[in-house]
Amino acid sequence: MSESTEVEGRRFPAPEQLTAEANVGPDVYQEASADRLAFWAQQARRLTWTQEWDEVLDWSNPPFAKWFVGGKLNVAYNCVDRHVEDGHGDQVAYHWEGEPGDTRTITYAQLKDEVSKAANALTELGVDAGDRVAIYMPMIPETIIAMLACARIGAVHMVVFGGFSADALASRLDDSGAVLVITSDGGYRRGAPSALKPAVDDAVGRTGSVRNVVVVKRTGQDVEWTEGRDLWWDDVVGRQSAEHQPESFDAEHPLYIMYTSGTTAKPKGILHTTGGYLTQVAYTHWATFDLKPDTDVYWTAADVGWVTGHSYIVYGPLANRATSVMYEGTPETPHRGRWWEIIEKYRVTILYTAPTVIRTFMKWGEDVPAGFDLTSLRVLGSVGEPINPEAWLWYHEHIGGGRCPIMDTWWQTETGAHMITPLPGVTTLVPGSAQHPFPGISAKVVDDEGNELTNDSTGLLVLTEPWPSMLRTIWGDDDRYVDTYWSRFGKEVYFAGDGAKKDADGNIWLLGRVDDVMNVSGHRISTTEVESSLVAHPSVAEAAVVGASDPTTGQGIVAFVILRESGQDSGDELVQTLRQHVAKDIGPIAKPRQIMVVQELPKTRSGKIMRRLLRDVAENRELGDVTTLTDSSVMELISSKLPAASSSED
Ligand code: WTA
């Protein structure tokens, strides 16, 4: 019998008990560090290339990296066709389940036909390699088909999360110069159809580059129609041939743009390319989750509209020939056991989700999952924010039956794939810590000057070597790419924006963002973006936004606003109006949890808003040092406003 480990008074099975024959063993770390580039080249060979690369990495002009220089491949071929050619055409690629309970089963052979037809349709619509295609969709198979069709013809997809507003969509269409939008009439959420097409009509009407809008029929609700511009997916894709010859693209050909919040109001278009990205998402998906394509049923319970969906619903699982589950709706529709019912029904073996959802399930109580058979599960994953040990233990016990290892994976939109994570069957788990850099990845914790810290200290997380799935630039803005990520410690060190601690055993603990980016339910939202939305409202003169810790969502958005006219109504109604205004402007995920109307904001002598103090107020803490304030009575004013603050949830 192997020994078990004890953590916080609970016992965990030793790693070797967790999974009998894991895909990778402990020597993988040694192997990777002995020759990092050879290690990544070996992982790249898991893919099918039509032309082998001449050089694994060109880092002669940092921070602009080129991986697998001279290599050629087609991403869609790697994700779909080659599995069919290898005799796995009948294997299920996706068990899709709609929120109302309708289901679709899509095999690799069917996926190949659908992607080929969609690729032919894109070509018929004049979309060429390098053109940008926006995808604004619910969680339905056509979303994935559209992404793969773009990849197949070398068009660059730009998926915008369906929860974003028309404004957010418009600015992304503009910045990327998209020529086509693929959308649907709507999708199902919380038991009702929600519309998508109106936001597209609004956004496209304000931008110049979009020629056509292709609409998938999902809910059957009425949509406005612009003749000549709008086309039904069923018509334009339906009439195409299922034959399509995939062309090979350069390893550095752009694959997609994904917009993410930064420290300024303007979202950044993170650019990912072809060969390195697919290499790392495929390998990490296979190693971190111990994916066995013949027997596993894999489920990333996230939206395709985020990077987690791109890398671990679409590209990683498909490149590895996984059978996945895809679910359209929310966890509580029509009942709070919906996820567990899905796991029982499809015999899901690997579940990957976010701590915020786990904490919500904790609130609902363990009786809910206890009513379902979850014994098929063998590996669990977590992503998006630090998982607190309490949630980790609950997940381990009530979902994982005390037997499934939890992979707490740290990574970012920018990193494209897992960067820090334990490995199943290899790592002795420490609840709450993401633990070790992935093999072939160099992550360090440094002080403000960039010196590497020893164990038992706290500092900033940096990545000191380029990695295959790294972002290549910010779309259209190389300078911003350099400034944002590669200037704090020089051009060869990537500054992640996260604080981190190394414990006495060298495990890495992520401590949250050190910049003005909030993390709400695993979504990145910039304080500046919410502030600019608030000041754009006619009633608001000034606004300051902070992320306050929240037991369920990790952080909640708290705004302090100064109104334009003194004596103006500052009651609940205005607060609600402002919350709705932000929701409409950016999207419901950016709606402040709480808005406090104040007379003044605390500022330093140089005029900088002291967010630390605002955070103290928002979290009801004793106020810290206020000596640098221009007028410390400001804080009294703010504190005195607290009881009247509105914190209504809806
Ligand atoms: C946070 C999501 C702690 C972190 C894939 C990072 C995490 C940001 C973890 C990226 C984790 C993500 N532990 N924090 N396991 N995973 N984060 O771009 O602050 O939406 O910088 O990518 O989420 O968020 P993004």
XYZ file of C-alpha atoms and ligand atoms in Angstrom:
675
model
C 0.000 0.000 0.000
C 1.205 3.459 -0.804
C 1.271 6.086 1.832
C -1.185 8.904 1.949
C -0.541 12.562 2.641
C -2.179 14.568 5.342
C -3.300 18.130 4.604
C -5.200 20.303 7.038
C -6.141 17.293 9.069
C -7.466 15.361 6.064
C -5.834 12.474 4.299
C -5.204 12.331 0.574
C -4.139 9.325 -1.403
C -0.508 9.363 -2.429
C -0.087 10.337 -6.084
C 0.561 6.808 -7.282
C -2.858 5.747 -6.034
C -4.615 8.496 -7.907
C -4.344 7.086 -11.363
C -2.746 3.781 -12.083
C -1.147 4.408 -15.444
C -0.869 8.119 -15.990
C 0.161 9.460 -19.389
C 3.247 11.104 -17.908
C 5.513 10.008 -15.085
C 7.733 11.932 -12.680
C 10.734 11.877 -15.024
C 8.942 14.267 -17.407
C 10.325 17.258 -15.471
C 13.885 16.047 -15.774
C 13.430 15.224 -19.419
C 12.030 18.675 -20.180
C 14.673 20.606 -18.300
C 17.517 18.594 -19.834
C 16.643 20.001 -23.264
C 13.625 22.276 -23.265
C 13.469 22.819 -27.015
C 13.907 19.135 -27.804
C 11.119 18.418 -25.334
C 8.724 20.813 -27.089
C 9.779 19.496 -30.494
C 8.835 16.026 -29.280
C 5.385 17.304 -28.245
C 4.978 19.052 -31.613
C 5.485 15.643 -33.255
C 2.228 14.505 -31.656
C 0.638 16.627 -34.409
C 0.619 15.975 -38.129
C 2.757 18.447 -40.079
C 2.892 18.627 -43.846
C 6.304 20.183 -43.565
C 8.671 19.814 -40.639
C 10.174 22.973 -39.094
C 13.795 24.055 -39.597
C 14.178 25.607 -36.180
C 12.207 24.974 -32.958
C 12.436 28.526 -31.624
C 13.588 31.818 -33.048
C 14.057 34.202 -30.113
C 16.517 36.489 -31.857
C 14.199 39.481 -31.592
C 12.590 39.274 -28.136
C 9.788 39.548 -27.186
C 8.683 38.523 -30.692
C 8.924 34.740 -30.756
C 8.632 32.318 -33.635
C 8.064 28.658 -32.873
C 8.592 25.768 -35.280
C 9.980 28.095 -37.915
C 9.282 26.920 -41.454
C 6.881 24.186 -40.323
C 3.477 23.848 -41.991
C 0.223 22.280 -40.838
C -3.543 22.686 -40.860
C -5.199 23.001 -37.453
C -8.602 21.662 -38.540
C -6.973 18.675 -40.230
C -5.160 17.933 -36.970
C -8.320 18.305 -34.913
C -10.670 16.366 -37.166
C -9.594 14.745 -40.447
C -6.627 12.788 -39.224
C -8.749 10.995 -36.626
C -11.224 9.998 -39.333
C -8.373 8.821 -41.573
C -7.069 6.757 -38.649
C -10.376 4.898 -38.450
C -12.047 6.839 -35.638
C -14.775 8.476 -37.716
C -17.508 6.894 -35.611
C -16.080 8.096 -32.325
C -18.155 10.818 -30.678
C -16.423 14.182 -30.673
C -19.182 15.969 -28.736
C -22.158 14.907 -26.716
C -23.988 18.216 -26.889
C -26.804 19.017 -24.546
C -29.015 22.092 -24.916
C -30.430 23.761 -21.865
C -34.039 22.768 -22.646
C -32.901 19.129 -22.766
C -32.481 18.636 -26.524
C -29.342 16.715 -27.450
C -27.043 16.170 -30.428
C -24.302 13.625 -30.860
C -21.537 14.569 -33.272
C -18.977 12.049 -34.417
C -15.580 12.913 -35.852
C -16.814 11.924 -39.333
C -19.833 14.224 -39.021
C -17.655 17.009 -37.695
C -15.375 16.638 -40.698
C -18.340 17.022 -43.073
C -19.783 20.003 -41.209
C -16.451 21.810 -40.954
C -15.759 21.178 -44.650
C -19.151 22.590 -45.633
C -18.669 25.643 -43.452
C -15.173 26.150 -44.903
C -16.633 26.038 -48.431
C -19.285 28.559 -47.359
C -16.675 30.957 -45.999
C -14.780 30.759 -49.262
C -17.987 31.379 -51.225
C -18.544 34.492 -49.102
C -15.128 35.754 -50.125
C -13.349 35.116 -46.845
C -9.628 34.610 -47.460
C -6.756 33.387 -45.333
C -5.812 36.131 -42.883
C -9.292 37.762 -42.883
C -10.916 38.172 -39.483
C -14.246 36.480 -38.751
C -16.225 37.379 -35.640
C -18.152 34.618 -33.883
C -20.850 35.750 -31.429
C -22.724 32.641 -30.484
C -24.337 30.569 -27.768
C -22.852 27.235 -26.706
C -23.943 25.173 -29.696
C -21.955 22.880 -32.013
C -22.006 25.448 -34.846
C -19.784 27.677 -32.724
C -17.054 25.043 -32.822
C -17.745 24.228 -36.464
C -17.361 27.919 -37.327
C -14.060 28.168 -35.446
C -12.663 25.085 -37.156
C -13.894 26.254 -40.569
C -11.943 29.493 -40.087
C -8.847 27.571 -39.030
C -9.258 25.289 -42.012
C -9.048 28.133 -44.535
C -6.568 30.199 -42.508
C -9.084 32.900 -41.529
C -8.537 34.375 -38.072
C -11.470 33.873 -35.740
C -12.400 36.341 -33.076
C -14.945 34.851 -30.718
C -16.840 37.355 -28.586
C -18.537 35.927 -25.494
C -22.324 36.004 -26.040
C -22.768 37.853 -22.735
C -21.012 40.938 -24.065
C -22.993 43.997 -25.097
C -23.426 45.486 -28.574
C -20.893 48.183 -27.626
C -18.284 45.646 -26.609
C -18.928 43.702 -29.816
C -18.700 46.879 -31.937
C -15.335 47.894 -30.507
C -13.969 44.392 -31.126
C -15.289 44.323 -34.710
C -13.676 47.685 -35.295
C -10.337 46.869 -33.742
C -10.019 43.540 -35.549
C -11.482 44.745 -38.860
C -13.758 41.678 -39.090
C -15.319 41.052 -42.541
C -17.946 38.559 -41.402
C -19.984 37.897 -38.274
C -21.321 34.443 -37.460
C -24.106 34.585 -34.911
C -27.448 33.010 -34.063
C -30.949 34.207 -33.336
C -30.210 33.427 -29.702
C -29.562 30.698 -27.181
C -31.147 29.314 -24.044
C -30.179 30.630 -20.640
C -31.964 30.158 -17.338
C -34.918 28.501 -18.970
C -35.643 31.171 -21.586
C -34.383 32.123 -25.014
C -32.037 35.076 -24.978
C -31.399 37.059 -28.146
C -28.069 37.658 -29.865
C -28.975 39.036 -33.291
C -30.153 42.509 -32.080
C -26.716 43.206 -30.600
C -25.096 42.170 -33.888
C -27.424 44.449 -35.888
C -26.589 47.324 -33.571
C -22.825 46.675 -33.611
C -22.508 46.001 -37.342
C -24.502 49.148 -38.088
C -21.758 51.162 -36.419
C -18.755 49.547 -38.056
C -17.484 49.620 -41.588
C -15.699 46.370 -42.232
C -18.429 43.702 -41.918
C -19.852 42.533 -45.269
C -22.072 39.655 -44.194
C -23.806 38.243 -41.145
C -24.430 34.505 -41.073
C -27.201 33.471 -38.676
C -27.655 30.032 -37.132
C -31.234 29.215 -36.188
C -31.256 28.037 -32.587
C -34.325 29.360 -30.769
C -36.607 30.222 -33.695
C -37.325 33.695 -32.346
C -38.026 36.524 -34.774
C -35.006 38.413 -36.049
C -34.625 41.624 -37.993
C -33.206 40.962 -41.428
C -30.948 43.078 -43.617
C -31.345 41.836 -47.179
C -28.103 41.314 -49.007
C -26.095 41.310 -45.802
C -27.726 38.618 -43.670
C -27.741 34.929 -44.583
C -29.078 31.861 -42.823
C -26.378 29.353 -41.906
C -28.647 26.519 -43.054
C -28.838 28.036 -46.545
C -25.291 29.112 -47.103
C -23.605 26.174 -45.329
C -26.329 23.659 -46.092
C -25.874 23.832 -49.848
C -22.100 23.252 -49.771
C -20.174 20.127 -50.608
C -18.746 18.128 -47.702
C -15.486 17.799 -49.620
C -12.807 20.315 -48.767
C -9.090 20.026 -49.211
C -7.321 21.622 -46.231
C -4.434 23.878 -47.135
C -1.311 23.940 -44.984
C -0.373 27.118 -43.183
C 2.823 28.372 -41.723
C 3.385 27.523 -38.039
C 3.217 31.250 -37.299
C 0.056 31.912 -39.312
C -2.486 33.718 -37.055
C -5.139 31.362 -35.648
C -7.282 33.621 -33.506
C -7.691 36.853 -31.618
C -9.254 36.873 -28.175
C -9.939 40.185 -26.496
C -9.194 40.480 -22.810
C -9.244 43.266 -20.276
C -6.079 45.065 -19.346
C -5.302 47.994 -17.133
C -6.701 50.545 -19.563
C -10.259 50.881 -20.794
C -9.455 49.459 -24.235
C -9.486 45.644 -24.353
C -6.420 43.986 -25.834
C -6.663 41.663 -28.824
C -4.452 38.756 -27.826
C -3.088 37.056 -30.932
C -2.418 33.324 -31.034
C -0.800 31.500 -33.923
C -0.891 27.999 -35.306
C 1.844 25.437 -34.615
C 3.089 26.364 -31.151
C -0.406 26.998 -29.840
C -1.766 23.653 -30.984
C 1.323 21.847 -29.707
C 0.983 23.178 -26.195
C -2.809 22.992 -25.836
C -2.792 19.414 -27.091
C 0.088 18.294 -24.914
C -1.103 20.025 -21.728
C -4.619 18.675 -22.199
C -3.218 15.163 -22.558
C -0.755 15.405 -19.659
C -2.615 17.535 -17.106
C -5.849 15.577 -17.374
C -4.268 12.216 -18.197
C -6.580 12.075 -21.209
C -7.208 8.558 -22.579
C -8.961 9.077 -25.929
C -10.469 5.599 -26.085
C -12.158 5.591 -22.708
C -12.495 9.077 -21.261
C -15.489 11.383 -21.465
C -14.117 14.845 -20.977
C -16.004 17.977 -19.923
C -14.784 21.545 -19.693
C -17.762 23.287 -18.131
C -16.974 26.775 -19.401
C -18.047 28.952 -22.315
C -16.313 28.694 -25.680
C -16.235 32.504 -25.630
C -13.278 32.482 -23.226
C -9.785 31.161 -23.694
C -10.575 28.140 -21.499
C -13.168 27.160 -24.078
C -10.838 27.739 -27.017
C -7.987 25.683 -25.597
C -9.837 23.033 -23.594
C -13.271 22.638 -25.210
C -12.098 22.949 -28.790
C -8.435 22.709 -29.749
C -6.802 20.564 -27.022
C -9.527 17.906 -26.770
C -10.000 17.639 -30.548
C -6.280 17.436 -31.270
C -6.172 14.549 -28.773
C -9.249 12.847 -30.232
C -11.200 13.231 -27.010
C -14.900 12.562 -26.590
C -16.265 15.692 -24.931
C -19.461 16.923 -23.379
C -20.693 20.382 -24.307
C -23.555 21.993 -22.380
C -25.395 25.127 -23.438
C -26.986 26.461 -20.273
C -26.658 27.373 -16.640
C -26.028 24.925 -13.757
C -29.372 25.519 -12.036
C -31.683 25.003 -15.015
C -34.118 23.369 -14.579
C -32.733 22.225 -11.212
C -29.542 22.600 -9.195
C -28.391 19.103 -9.985
C -28.181 19.635 -13.759
C -24.390 19.237 -13.979
C -24.390 16.093 -11.873
C -27.205 14.686 -13.961
C -25.095 15.307 -17.082
C -22.086 13.604 -15.508
C -24.197 10.604 -14.531
C -25.837 10.422 -17.973
C -22.671 10.553 -20.081
C -20.399 8.864 -17.512
C -18.054 11.867 -17.533
C -14.567 10.939 -16.324
C -12.815 14.335 -16.307
C -14.414 17.618 -15.217
C -12.727 21.002 -15.598
C -14.356 24.112 -14.143
C -13.862 27.284 -12.087
C -13.713 27.845 -8.307
C -16.565 30.339 -8.422
C -18.930 27.612 -9.629
C -17.654 25.212 -7.002
C -18.341 27.781 -4.280
C -21.864 28.236 -5.652
C -22.410 24.468 -5.452
C -21.081 24.548 -1.891
C -23.722 27.128 -1.034
C -26.425 24.896 -2.489
C -25.214 22.036 -0.305
C -23.682 18.603 -0.789
C -27.070 16.918 -0.841
C -27.514 18.014 -4.445
C -24.530 16.126 -5.947
C -25.103 13.285 -3.471
C -28.300 12.464 -5.356
C -26.363 11.468 -8.502
C -23.906 8.786 -9.462
C -20.568 10.551 -9.911
C -18.392 7.465 -9.660
C -17.307 7.750 -13.305
C -15.176 10.813 -12.443
C -11.453 10.234 -12.082
C -9.713 13.604 -12.589
C -10.919 17.105 -11.715
C -9.599 20.485 -12.836
C -9.853 24.074 -11.679
C -9.077 27.297 -13.533
C -9.600 31.030 -13.557
C -8.774 32.145 -10.052
C -7.125 30.836 -6.920
C -9.119 27.967 -5.445
C -9.368 28.406 -1.701
C -8.510 25.238 0.276
C -12.077 25.018 1.607
C -13.545 24.867 -1.907
C -10.757 22.483 -2.962
C -11.617 20.102 -0.132
C -15.332 20.269 -0.888
C -14.717 19.606 -4.598
C -12.414 16.725 -3.726
C -14.828 15.131 -1.307
C -18.315 15.820 -2.638
C -17.638 15.741 -6.365
C -14.483 13.668 -6.562
C -15.634 11.151 -3.965
C -12.319 11.605 -2.153
C -10.610 9.759 -4.994
C -10.056 12.212 -7.852
C -6.957 14.391 -7.958
C -7.637 18.093 -8.594
C -5.479 19.899 -11.131
C -5.380 23.570 -10.169
C -4.202 25.042 -13.459
C -2.784 28.561 -13.603
C -2.643 30.186 -17.005
C -3.980 33.187 -18.922
C -5.539 34.230 -22.222
C -2.026 35.374 -23.062
C -0.298 32.094 -22.197
C -2.792 30.098 -24.294
C -2.351 26.890 -22.289
C -1.555 25.535 -18.808
C 1.609 26.972 -17.274
C 1.534 26.013 -13.595
C -0.288 22.895 -12.445
C 0.176 19.627 -10.623
C 0.162 16.440 -12.725
C -2.075 13.468 -11.933
C -0.198 10.474 -10.667
C 2.935 12.555 -10.272
C 2.348 15.430 -7.856
C 1.491 15.101 -4.184
C -1.335 17.604 -4.050
C -1.474 20.689 -1.870
C -5.028 22.128 -1.748
C -5.070 25.776 -2.823
C -1.721 25.785 -4.607
C -1.151 25.421 -8.357
C 2.215 24.012 -7.280
C 4.750 23.538 -10.117
C 5.576 24.978 -13.523
C 4.467 22.578 -16.247
C 7.366 20.603 -17.767
C 9.221 22.791 -20.259
C 7.884 25.996 -18.664
C 10.001 28.371 -16.671
C 7.969 30.279 -14.056
C 9.611 32.180 -11.218
C 8.628 34.324 -8.273
C 10.690 37.516 -8.155
C 10.962 40.683 -6.083
C 10.305 44.199 -7.415
C 13.764 44.300 -8.986
C 13.323 40.974 -10.716
C 15.565 38.928 -8.408
C 14.382 35.373 -7.977
C 13.087 34.733 -4.491
C 13.914 31.753 -2.352
C 11.279 29.493 -0.848
C 8.998 30.937 1.796
C 8.629 34.349 0.192
C 6.096 36.431 -1.688
C 6.574 38.447 -4.869
C 5.561 38.654 -8.509
C 5.083 35.844 -10.989
C 7.201 35.968 -14.151
C 7.906 33.586 -17.027
C 11.549 33.621 -17.935
C 11.571 31.594 -21.153
C 9.280 31.824 -24.190
C 6.752 28.970 -24.529
C 5.047 27.529 -27.627
C 1.482 28.787 -26.987
C 2.509 32.290 -25.923
C 0.673 35.261 -27.378
C 2.606 36.698 -30.305
C 1.461 40.284 -29.950
C -1.537 42.485 -29.224
C -3.473 42.773 -32.486
C -2.301 45.894 -34.298
C -0.252 47.170 -31.380
C 3.241 45.725 -30.993
C 4.285 48.582 -28.715
C 1.528 47.858 -26.272
C 2.543 44.185 -26.341
C 6.083 45.091 -25.348
C 5.005 47.666 -22.751
C 2.372 45.521 -21.080
C 4.198 42.242 -20.735
C 7.876 42.624 -21.513
C 9.117 45.874 -20.066
C 8.943 45.618 -16.297
C 11.952 43.260 -16.102
C 13.391 43.637 -19.584
C 12.467 42.228 -22.984
C 13.036 38.580 -22.153
C 10.941 38.301 -19.020
C 7.149 38.044 -19.220
C 5.392 39.855 -16.405
C 2.124 38.012 -15.733
C 0.442 40.641 -13.545
C -0.143 38.121 -10.733
C 1.266 38.103 -7.237
C 2.628 34.748 -6.074
C 4.103 33.060 -3.037
C 6.562 30.203 -2.901
C 6.061 28.096 0.201
C 8.752 26.286 2.178
C 8.509 23.303 -0.189
C 8.723 25.417 -3.338
C 5.017 25.145 -4.245
C 3.680 28.208 -6.042
C 0.534 29.837 -4.654
C -1.187 32.424 -6.845
C -2.324 35.476 -4.933
C -4.416 37.380 -7.491
C -3.732 40.321 -9.775
C -1.323 43.049 -8.780
C -2.646 45.461 -11.410
C -6.029 47.114 -11.823
C -7.640 44.031 -13.267
C -10.423 42.429 -11.239
C -11.308 38.765 -11.343
C -15.052 38.299 -11.011
C -16.254 34.707 -11.267
C -13.095 33.939 -13.190
C -13.722 36.761 -15.691
C -11.146 39.464 -16.111
C -12.589 42.944 -15.912
C -10.581 46.131 -15.819
C -11.358 48.718 -13.142
C -10.672 51.432 -15.729
C -13.165 49.943 -18.163
C -15.948 50.070 -15.556
C -14.859 53.555 -14.470
C -15.028 54.899 -18.011
C -18.439 53.366 -18.452
C -19.689 55.057 -15.267
C -18.303 58.491 -16.115
C -19.892 58.202 -19.545
C -23.262 58.361 -17.769
C -24.590 61.946 -17.625
C -25.146 61.835 -13.846
C -21.600 60.842 -12.958
C -18.730 63.279 -12.536
C -16.089 60.915 -11.254
C -15.824 57.230 -10.499
C -13.413 54.849 -8.832
C -13.818 51.107 -9.016
C -12.239 48.377 -6.932
C -12.523 44.620 -6.700
C -13.612 43.647 -3.196
C -13.252 40.075 -2.020
C -16.442 38.079 -2.376
C -17.141 34.658 -0.874
C -18.668 33.281 -4.083
C -17.372 35.230 -7.060
C -13.795 35.703 -5.782
C -14.074 39.441 -6.275
C -17.092 41.681 -6.603
C -17.136 45.049 -8.342
C -17.588 47.991 -5.988
C -17.855 51.490 -7.426
C -17.579 54.855 -5.731
C -19.155 57.673 -7.718
C -19.342 61.418 -7.403
C -22.453 62.838 -9.015
C -22.510 65.830 -11.331
C -24.945 68.144 -9.623
C -25.040 68.547 -5.895
C -28.410 67.888 -4.410
C -29.235 65.452 -7.202
C -31.119 62.352 -6.237
C -28.571 59.834 -5.061
C -31.107 57.251 -4.036
C -31.490 53.635 -4.838
C -33.094 54.322 -8.173
C -30.062 56.109 -9.558
C -27.767 53.409 -8.208
C -29.842 50.797 -10.037
C -29.787 52.893 -13.201
C -26.019 53.109 -13.057
C -25.644 49.379 -12.500
C -27.862 48.712 -15.529
C -25.931 51.278 -17.520
C -22.664 49.392 -16.980
C -24.348 46.069 -17.748
C -25.617 47.461 -21.032
C -22.371 49.204 -21.838
C -19.958 46.327 -21.209
C -22.064 43.278 -20.374
C -23.866 41.828 -17.339
C -20.610 40.380 -15.951
C -19.331 43.924 -15.431
C -22.348 45.126 -13.443
C -21.129 46.521 -10.101
C -22.221 44.544 -7.055
C -22.401 47.774 -5.137
C -22.297 51.477 -5.951
C -21.617 54.059 -3.267
C -22.404 57.676 -3.933
C -19.767 59.864 -2.275
C -18.849 63.554 -2.155
C -15.133 63.068 -2.669
C -12.625 60.367 -3.499
C -9.446 59.780 -1.538
C -6.446 60.961 -3.555
C -2.744 61.198 -3.008
C -1.008 64.544 -3.285
C -0.180 63.706 -6.868
C -3.866 63.203 -7.594
C -3.884 59.418 -7.844
C -6.965 57.695 -6.455
C -6.049 55.557 -3.461
C -7.696 52.307 -4.385
C -6.224 50.502 -1.416
C -8.317 52.639 0.902
C -11.408 52.158 -1.194
C -10.861 48.431 -1.074
C -10.628 48.652 2.712
C -13.946 50.464 2.778
C -15.522 48.024 0.350
C -14.363 45.079 2.418
C -15.340 46.732 5.688
C -11.779 46.696 6.982
C -10.107 49.086 9.347
C -8.590 51.794 7.202
C -4.853 51.601 6.663
C -2.347 54.421 6.487
C -4.009 57.627 5.341
C -1.119 60.043 5.815
C -0.580 60.658 2.115
C -4.155 61.715 1.555
C -4.761 65.304 0.574
C -7.574 65.457 3.041
C -8.109 62.582 5.437
C -11.607 63.762 6.221
C -12.491 62.329 2.823
C -12.383 58.869 4.284
C -14.727 59.832 7.059
C -17.130 61.006 4.428
C -16.848 57.759 2.548
C -17.189 55.621 5.661
C -20.191 57.586 6.798
C -21.872 56.699 3.521
C -21.511 52.991 4.067
C -24.796 52.187 5.807
C -26.715 53.798 2.959
C -24.851 51.881 0.291
C -26.840 49.771 -2.059
C -25.740 46.203 -2.478
C -28.797 44.632 -3.976
C -28.129 41.489 -5.963
C -30.028 40.537 -9.046
C -6.216 34.180 -12.801
C -8.065 32.184 -17.693
C -5.043 31.458 -9.537
C -4.890 34.924 -12.790
C -7.402 30.858 -18.099
C -4.589 35.133 -14.248
C -5.695 32.012 -11.667
C -5.972 35.364 -14.816
C -5.723 30.647 -12.030
C -6.087 34.977 -16.265
C -5.404 29.675 -11.021
C -6.253 31.850 -13.754
N -5.067 30.140 -9.804
N -5.355 32.403 -10.426
N -5.445 28.361 -11.238
N -6.074 30.577 -13.326
N -6.034 32.715 -12.756
O -6.976 35.474 -19.102
O -5.059 36.156 -12.124
O -9.282 34.865 -18.270
O -3.730 36.228 -14.490
O -7.418 33.208 -18.366
O -6.839 34.537 -14.027
O -7.428 35.064 -16.695
P -7.831 34.697 -18.175
